[in-house]
Short mmCIF file of C-alpha atoms and ligand atoms in Angstrom, two decimals:
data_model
loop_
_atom_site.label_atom_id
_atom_site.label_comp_id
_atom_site.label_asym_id
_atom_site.label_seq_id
_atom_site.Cartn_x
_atom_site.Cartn_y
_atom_site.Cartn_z
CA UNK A 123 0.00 0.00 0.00
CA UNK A 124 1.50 3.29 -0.95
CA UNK A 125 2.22 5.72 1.98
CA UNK A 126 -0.74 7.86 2.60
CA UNK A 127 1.61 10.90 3.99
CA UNK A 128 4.51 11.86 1.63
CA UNK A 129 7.53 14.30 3.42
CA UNK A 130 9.49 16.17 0.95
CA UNK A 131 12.12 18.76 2.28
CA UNK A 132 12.89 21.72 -0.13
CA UNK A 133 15.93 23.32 1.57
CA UNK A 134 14.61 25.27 4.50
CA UNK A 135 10.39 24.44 3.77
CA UNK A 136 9.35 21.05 5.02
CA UNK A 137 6.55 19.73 2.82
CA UNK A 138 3.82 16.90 4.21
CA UNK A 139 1.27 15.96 1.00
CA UNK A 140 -1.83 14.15 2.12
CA UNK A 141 -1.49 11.10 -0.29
CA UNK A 142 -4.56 9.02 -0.29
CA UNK A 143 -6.20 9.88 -3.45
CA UNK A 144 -8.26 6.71 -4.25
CA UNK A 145 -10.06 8.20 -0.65
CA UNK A 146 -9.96 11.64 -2.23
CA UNK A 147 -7.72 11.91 0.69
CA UNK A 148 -10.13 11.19 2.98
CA UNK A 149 -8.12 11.65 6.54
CA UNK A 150 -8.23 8.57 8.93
CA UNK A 151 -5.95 7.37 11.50
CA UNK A 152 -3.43 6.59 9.70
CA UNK A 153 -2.98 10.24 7.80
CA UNK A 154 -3.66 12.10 10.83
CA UNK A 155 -0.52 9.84 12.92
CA UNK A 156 1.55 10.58 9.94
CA UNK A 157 0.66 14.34 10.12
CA UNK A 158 1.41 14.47 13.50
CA UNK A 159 4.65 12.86 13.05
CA UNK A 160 6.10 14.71 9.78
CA UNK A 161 5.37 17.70 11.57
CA UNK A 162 7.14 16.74 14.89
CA UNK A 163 10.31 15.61 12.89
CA UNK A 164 9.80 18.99 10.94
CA UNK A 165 9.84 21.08 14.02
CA UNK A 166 12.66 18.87 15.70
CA UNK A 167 14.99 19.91 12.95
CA UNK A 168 16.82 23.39 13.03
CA UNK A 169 17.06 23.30 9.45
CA UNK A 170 13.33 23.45 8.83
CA UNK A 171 11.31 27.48 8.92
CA UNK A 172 8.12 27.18 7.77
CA UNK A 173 6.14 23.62 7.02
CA UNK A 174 3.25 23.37 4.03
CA UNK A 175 0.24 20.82 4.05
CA UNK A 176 -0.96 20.04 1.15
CA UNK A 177 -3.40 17.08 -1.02
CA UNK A 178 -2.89 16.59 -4.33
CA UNK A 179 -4.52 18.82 -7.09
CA UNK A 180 -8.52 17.27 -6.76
CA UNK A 181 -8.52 17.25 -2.52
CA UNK A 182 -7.11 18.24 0.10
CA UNK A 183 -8.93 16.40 1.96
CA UNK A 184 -12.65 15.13 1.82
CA UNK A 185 -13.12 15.27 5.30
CA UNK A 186 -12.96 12.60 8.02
CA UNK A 187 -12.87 9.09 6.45
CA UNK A 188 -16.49 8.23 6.91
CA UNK A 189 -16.19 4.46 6.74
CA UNK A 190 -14.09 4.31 9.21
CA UNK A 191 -16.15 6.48 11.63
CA UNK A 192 -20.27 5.37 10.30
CA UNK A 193 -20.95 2.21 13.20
CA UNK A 194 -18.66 4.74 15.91
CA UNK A 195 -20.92 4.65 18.88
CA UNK A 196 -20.82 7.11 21.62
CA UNK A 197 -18.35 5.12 24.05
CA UNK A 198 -15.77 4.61 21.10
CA UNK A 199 -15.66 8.40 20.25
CA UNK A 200 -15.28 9.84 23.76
CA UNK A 201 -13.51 6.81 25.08
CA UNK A 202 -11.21 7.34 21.88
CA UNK A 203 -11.07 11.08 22.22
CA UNK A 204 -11.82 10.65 18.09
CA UNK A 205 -10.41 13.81 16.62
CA UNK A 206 -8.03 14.84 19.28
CA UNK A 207 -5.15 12.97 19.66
CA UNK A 208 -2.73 13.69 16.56
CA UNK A 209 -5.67 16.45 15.20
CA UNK A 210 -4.45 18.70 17.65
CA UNK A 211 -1.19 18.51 16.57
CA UNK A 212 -1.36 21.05 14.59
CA UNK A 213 -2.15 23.62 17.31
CA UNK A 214 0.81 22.92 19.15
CA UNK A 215 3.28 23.09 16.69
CA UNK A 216 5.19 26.20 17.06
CA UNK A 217 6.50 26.99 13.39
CA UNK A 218 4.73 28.49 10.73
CA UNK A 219 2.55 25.97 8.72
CA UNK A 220 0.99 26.79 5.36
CA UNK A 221 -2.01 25.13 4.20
CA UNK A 222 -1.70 25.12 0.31
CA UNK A 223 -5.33 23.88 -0.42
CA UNK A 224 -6.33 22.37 -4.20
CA UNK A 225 -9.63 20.51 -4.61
CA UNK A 226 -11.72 19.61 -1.63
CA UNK A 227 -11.14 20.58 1.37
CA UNK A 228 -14.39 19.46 3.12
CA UNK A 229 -15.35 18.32 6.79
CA UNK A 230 -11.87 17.17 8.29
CA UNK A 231 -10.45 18.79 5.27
CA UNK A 232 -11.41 22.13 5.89
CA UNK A 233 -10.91 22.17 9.89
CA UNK A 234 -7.33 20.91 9.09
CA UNK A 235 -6.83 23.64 7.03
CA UNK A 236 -8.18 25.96 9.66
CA UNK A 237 -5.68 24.77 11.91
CA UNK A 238 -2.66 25.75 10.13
CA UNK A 239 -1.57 29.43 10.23
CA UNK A 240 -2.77 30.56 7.10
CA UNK A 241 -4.42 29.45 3.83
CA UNK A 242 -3.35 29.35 0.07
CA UNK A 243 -5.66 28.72 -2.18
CA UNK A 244 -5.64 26.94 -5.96
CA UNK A 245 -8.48 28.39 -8.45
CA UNK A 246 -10.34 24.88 -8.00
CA UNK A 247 -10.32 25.25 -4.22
CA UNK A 248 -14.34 23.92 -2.84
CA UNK A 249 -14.70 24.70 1.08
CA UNK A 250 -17.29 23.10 3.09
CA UNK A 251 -18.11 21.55 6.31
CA UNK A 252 -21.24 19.03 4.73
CA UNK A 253 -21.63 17.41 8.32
CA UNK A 254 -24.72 18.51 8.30
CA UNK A 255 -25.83 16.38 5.54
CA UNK A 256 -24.19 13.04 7.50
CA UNK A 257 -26.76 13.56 10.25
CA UNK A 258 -23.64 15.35 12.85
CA UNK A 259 -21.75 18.76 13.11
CA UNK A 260 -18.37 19.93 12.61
CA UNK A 261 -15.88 18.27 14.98
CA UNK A 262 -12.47 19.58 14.32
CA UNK A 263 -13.17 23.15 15.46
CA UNK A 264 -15.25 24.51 12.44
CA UNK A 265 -17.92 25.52 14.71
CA UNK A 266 -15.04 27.69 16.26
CA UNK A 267 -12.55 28.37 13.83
CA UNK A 268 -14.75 29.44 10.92
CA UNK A 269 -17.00 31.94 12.28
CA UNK A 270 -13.71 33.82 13.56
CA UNK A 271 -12.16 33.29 10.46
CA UNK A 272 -15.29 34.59 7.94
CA UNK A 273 -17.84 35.87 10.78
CA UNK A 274 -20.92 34.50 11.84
CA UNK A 275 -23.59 34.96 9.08
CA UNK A 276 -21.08 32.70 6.74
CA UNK A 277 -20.40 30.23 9.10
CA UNK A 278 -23.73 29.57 9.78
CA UNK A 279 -24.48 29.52 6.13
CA UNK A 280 -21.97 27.04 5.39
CA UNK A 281 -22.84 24.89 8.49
CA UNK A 282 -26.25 24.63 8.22
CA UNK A 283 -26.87 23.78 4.16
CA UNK A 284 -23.37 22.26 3.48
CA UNK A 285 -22.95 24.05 0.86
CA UNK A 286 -19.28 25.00 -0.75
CA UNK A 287 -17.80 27.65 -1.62
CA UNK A 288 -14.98 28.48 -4.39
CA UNK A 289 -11.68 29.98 -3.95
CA UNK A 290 -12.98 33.55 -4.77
CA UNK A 291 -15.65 33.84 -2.21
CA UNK A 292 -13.18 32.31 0.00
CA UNK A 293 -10.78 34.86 -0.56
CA UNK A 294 -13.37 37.53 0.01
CA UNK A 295 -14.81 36.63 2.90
CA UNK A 296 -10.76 36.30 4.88
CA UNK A 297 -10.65 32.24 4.55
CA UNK A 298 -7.90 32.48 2.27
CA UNK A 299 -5.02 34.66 1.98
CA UNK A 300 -4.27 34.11 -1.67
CA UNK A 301 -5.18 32.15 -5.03
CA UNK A 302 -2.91 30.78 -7.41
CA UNK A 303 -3.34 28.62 -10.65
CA UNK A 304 -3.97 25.26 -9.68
CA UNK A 305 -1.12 23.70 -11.38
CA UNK A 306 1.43 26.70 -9.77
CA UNK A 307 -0.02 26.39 -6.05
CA UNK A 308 2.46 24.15 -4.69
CA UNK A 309 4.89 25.55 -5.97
CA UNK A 310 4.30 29.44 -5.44
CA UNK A 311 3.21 28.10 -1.90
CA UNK A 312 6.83 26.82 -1.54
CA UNK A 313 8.23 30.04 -2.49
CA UNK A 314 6.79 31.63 0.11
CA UNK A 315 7.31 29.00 2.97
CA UNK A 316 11.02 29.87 1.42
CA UNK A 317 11.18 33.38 2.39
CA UNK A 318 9.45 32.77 5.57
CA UNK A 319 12.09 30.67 6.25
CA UNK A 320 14.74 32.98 5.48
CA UNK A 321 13.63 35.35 8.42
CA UNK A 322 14.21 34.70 12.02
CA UNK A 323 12.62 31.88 13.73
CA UNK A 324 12.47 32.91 17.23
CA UNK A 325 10.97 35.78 15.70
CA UNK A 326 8.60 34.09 13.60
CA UNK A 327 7.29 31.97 16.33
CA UNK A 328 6.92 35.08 18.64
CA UNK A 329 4.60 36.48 15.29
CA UNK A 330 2.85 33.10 15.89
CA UNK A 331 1.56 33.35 19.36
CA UNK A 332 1.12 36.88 19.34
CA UNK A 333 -1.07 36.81 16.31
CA UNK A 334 -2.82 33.31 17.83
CA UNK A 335 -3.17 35.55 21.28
CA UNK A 336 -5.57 37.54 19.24
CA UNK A 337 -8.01 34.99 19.66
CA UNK A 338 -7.66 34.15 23.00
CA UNK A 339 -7.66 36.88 24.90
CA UNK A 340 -9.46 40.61 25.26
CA UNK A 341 -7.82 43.46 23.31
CA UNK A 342 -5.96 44.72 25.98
CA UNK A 343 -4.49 41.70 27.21
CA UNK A 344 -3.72 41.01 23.96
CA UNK A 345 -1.84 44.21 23.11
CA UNK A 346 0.29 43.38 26.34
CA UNK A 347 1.14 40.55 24.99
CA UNK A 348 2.31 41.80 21.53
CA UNK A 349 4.45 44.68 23.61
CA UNK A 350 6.42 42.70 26.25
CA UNK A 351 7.07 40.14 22.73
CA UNK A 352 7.91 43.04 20.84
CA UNK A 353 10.43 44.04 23.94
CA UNK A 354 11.73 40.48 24.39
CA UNK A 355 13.06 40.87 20.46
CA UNK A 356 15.62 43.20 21.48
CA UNK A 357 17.30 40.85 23.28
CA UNK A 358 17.71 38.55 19.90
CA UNK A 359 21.03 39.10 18.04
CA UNK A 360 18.90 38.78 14.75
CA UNK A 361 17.17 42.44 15.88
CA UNK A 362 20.75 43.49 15.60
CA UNK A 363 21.25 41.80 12.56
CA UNK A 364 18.30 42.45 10.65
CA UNK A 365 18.06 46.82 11.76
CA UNK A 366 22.25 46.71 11.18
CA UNK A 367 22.14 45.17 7.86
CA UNK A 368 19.13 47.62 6.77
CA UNK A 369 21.40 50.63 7.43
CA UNK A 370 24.11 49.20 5.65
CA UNK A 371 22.05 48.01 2.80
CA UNK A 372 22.81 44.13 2.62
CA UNK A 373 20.86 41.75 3.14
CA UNK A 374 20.66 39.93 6.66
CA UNK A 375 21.91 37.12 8.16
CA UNK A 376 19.47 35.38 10.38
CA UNK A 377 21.35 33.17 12.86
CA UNK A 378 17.82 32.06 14.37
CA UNK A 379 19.31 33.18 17.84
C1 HXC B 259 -14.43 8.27 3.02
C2 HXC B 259 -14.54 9.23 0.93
C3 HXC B 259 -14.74 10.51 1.51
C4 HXC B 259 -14.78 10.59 2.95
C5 HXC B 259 -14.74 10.72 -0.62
N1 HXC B 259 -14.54 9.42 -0.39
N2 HXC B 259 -14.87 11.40 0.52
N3 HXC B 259 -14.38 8.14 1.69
N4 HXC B 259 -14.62 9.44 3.65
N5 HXC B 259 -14.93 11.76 3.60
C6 HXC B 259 -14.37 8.34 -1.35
C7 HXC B 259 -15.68 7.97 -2.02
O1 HXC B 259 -16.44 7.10 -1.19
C8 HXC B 259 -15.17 7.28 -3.27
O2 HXC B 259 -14.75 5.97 -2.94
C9 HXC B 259 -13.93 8.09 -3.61
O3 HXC B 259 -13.54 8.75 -2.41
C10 HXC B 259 -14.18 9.14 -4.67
O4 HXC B 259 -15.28 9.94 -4.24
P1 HXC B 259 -16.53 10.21 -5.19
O5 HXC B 259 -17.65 10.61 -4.31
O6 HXC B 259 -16.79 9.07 -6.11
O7 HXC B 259 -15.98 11.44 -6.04
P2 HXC B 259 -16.79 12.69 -6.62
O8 HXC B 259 -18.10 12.25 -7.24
O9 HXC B 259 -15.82 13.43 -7.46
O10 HXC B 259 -17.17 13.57 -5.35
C11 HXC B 259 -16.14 14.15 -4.53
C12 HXC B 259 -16.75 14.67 -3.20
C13 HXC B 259 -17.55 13.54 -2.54
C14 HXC B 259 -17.65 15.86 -3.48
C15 HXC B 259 -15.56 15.12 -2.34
O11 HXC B 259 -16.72 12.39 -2.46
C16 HXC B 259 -18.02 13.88 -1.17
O12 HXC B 259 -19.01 14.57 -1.02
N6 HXC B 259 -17.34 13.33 -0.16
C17 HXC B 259 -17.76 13.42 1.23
C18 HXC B 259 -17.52 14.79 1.75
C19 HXC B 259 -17.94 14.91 3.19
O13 HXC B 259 -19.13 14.70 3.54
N7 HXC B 259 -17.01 15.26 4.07
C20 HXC B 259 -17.26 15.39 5.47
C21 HXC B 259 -17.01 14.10 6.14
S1 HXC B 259 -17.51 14.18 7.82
P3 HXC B 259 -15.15 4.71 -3.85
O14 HXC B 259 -14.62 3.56 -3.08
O15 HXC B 259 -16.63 4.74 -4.02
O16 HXC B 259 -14.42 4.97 -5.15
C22 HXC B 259 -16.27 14.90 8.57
C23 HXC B 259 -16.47 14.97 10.06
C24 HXC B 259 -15.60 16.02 10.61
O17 HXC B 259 -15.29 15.30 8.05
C25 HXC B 259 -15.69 16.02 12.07
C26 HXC B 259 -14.41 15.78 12.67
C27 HXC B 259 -13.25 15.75 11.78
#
């Protein structure tokens, strides 16, 4: 059987591709563990800035592998705590991640691309959370996530017919970042995991939680957060690098320290 997670490293970008199209890469245990471990040995390795998930140009991923999951009683999903262990792996990884989404990303699909830190888009992107339809609800967060990603009135929209939406009224309503030509998204994705690698990675990851603190926390605890951060930077040598090498026009020289 061919492996349904695929790791590629492109120098300083660590790449996972969800590889289990005869599922339309449908996630089930076995995708989810290997998630959860590509990105661990991603974020174990200094070499690695910025990690992309990605499917394969016609999903994603379809959602939650409904075979495995349609005689689940109650017992096996709470006993199992289906959907958290490895699924919130994702949250606690403290590098950037990239979800570069072409296809379906539907269900599963779309909460795991909620997860990650931001979301590229291919023209043939569909968004959905159908759960509805399979007599249950969102369970990966898209009851949370989505309505503070695209407001309420769209989340309810999408929750409560199923419905998808395209790449465009993704984009418009803050889902996505960007959109790129379906054949060019992995590729443009990488190029931009590239220069987010280039930068500083303590830095980065301060970026990370001050950004994710936004959602946490009220405005003004928020804002304390982002200044003490913003004061802890100056003890980095890359500050130095980074303002020193602007004033003597080069380029810097990150040292991720
Ligand atoms: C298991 C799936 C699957 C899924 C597709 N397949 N989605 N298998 N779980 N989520 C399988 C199909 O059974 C089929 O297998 C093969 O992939 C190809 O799918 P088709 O339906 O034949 O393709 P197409 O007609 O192109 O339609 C694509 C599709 C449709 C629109 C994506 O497959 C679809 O609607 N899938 C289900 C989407 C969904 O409801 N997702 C939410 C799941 S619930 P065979 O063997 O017949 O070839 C969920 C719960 C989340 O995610 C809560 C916690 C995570």
């Amino acid at each position: 059987m061919p492996e349904s997670i695929i790791r590629e490293t492109h120098d300083k970008v660590g790449l996972i591709r969800i590889n289990r199209p005869a599922a339309m890469n449908a996630l089930n245990d076995e995708v989810i563990e290997g998630i959860g471990s590509a990105l661990a040995s991603f974020e174990a390795d200094d070499d690695i800035g910025c990690i992309v998930l990605t499917g394969d140009s016609k999903a994603f991923a379809a959602g939650a592998d409904i075979r495995a999951m349609k005689d689940f009683d109650y017992m096996a999903a709470y006993q199992g705590d289906f959907i958290t262990r490895n699924w919130e792996r994702l949250k606690t990884c403290r590098k950037p991640v990239i979800a570069a989404v072409a296809g379906y990303a539907l269900g599963g699909g779309c909460e795991l691309a909620l997860m990650c830190d931001t979301i590229y888009a291919a023209e043939n992107a569909r968004f959905g959370l159908p759960e509805v339809k399979l007599g249950t609800l969102p369970g990966a967060g898209g009851t949370q996530r989505l309505p503070r990603a695209v407001g309420k009135a769209k989340a309810m929209d999408l929750c409560f017919t199923g419905r998808m939406m395209d790449a465009v009224e993704a984009e418009r309503c803050g889902l996505v970042a960007r959109i790129f030509p379906t054949e060019k998204l992995v590729d443009e994705t990488i190029a931009i995991a590239q220069t987010i690698a280039g930068y500083s990675l303590p830095v980065l990851m301060m970026i990370k939680e001050s950004v994710n603190r936004a959602f946490e926390t009220s405005l003004a605890e928020g804002l304390l957060f982002e200044r003490r951060t913003f004061h802890a930077s100056f003890a980095l040598e890359d500050q130095k690098e980074g303002m020193t090498a602007f004033l003597e026009k080069r380029t810097p020289k990150f040292r991720n320290r």
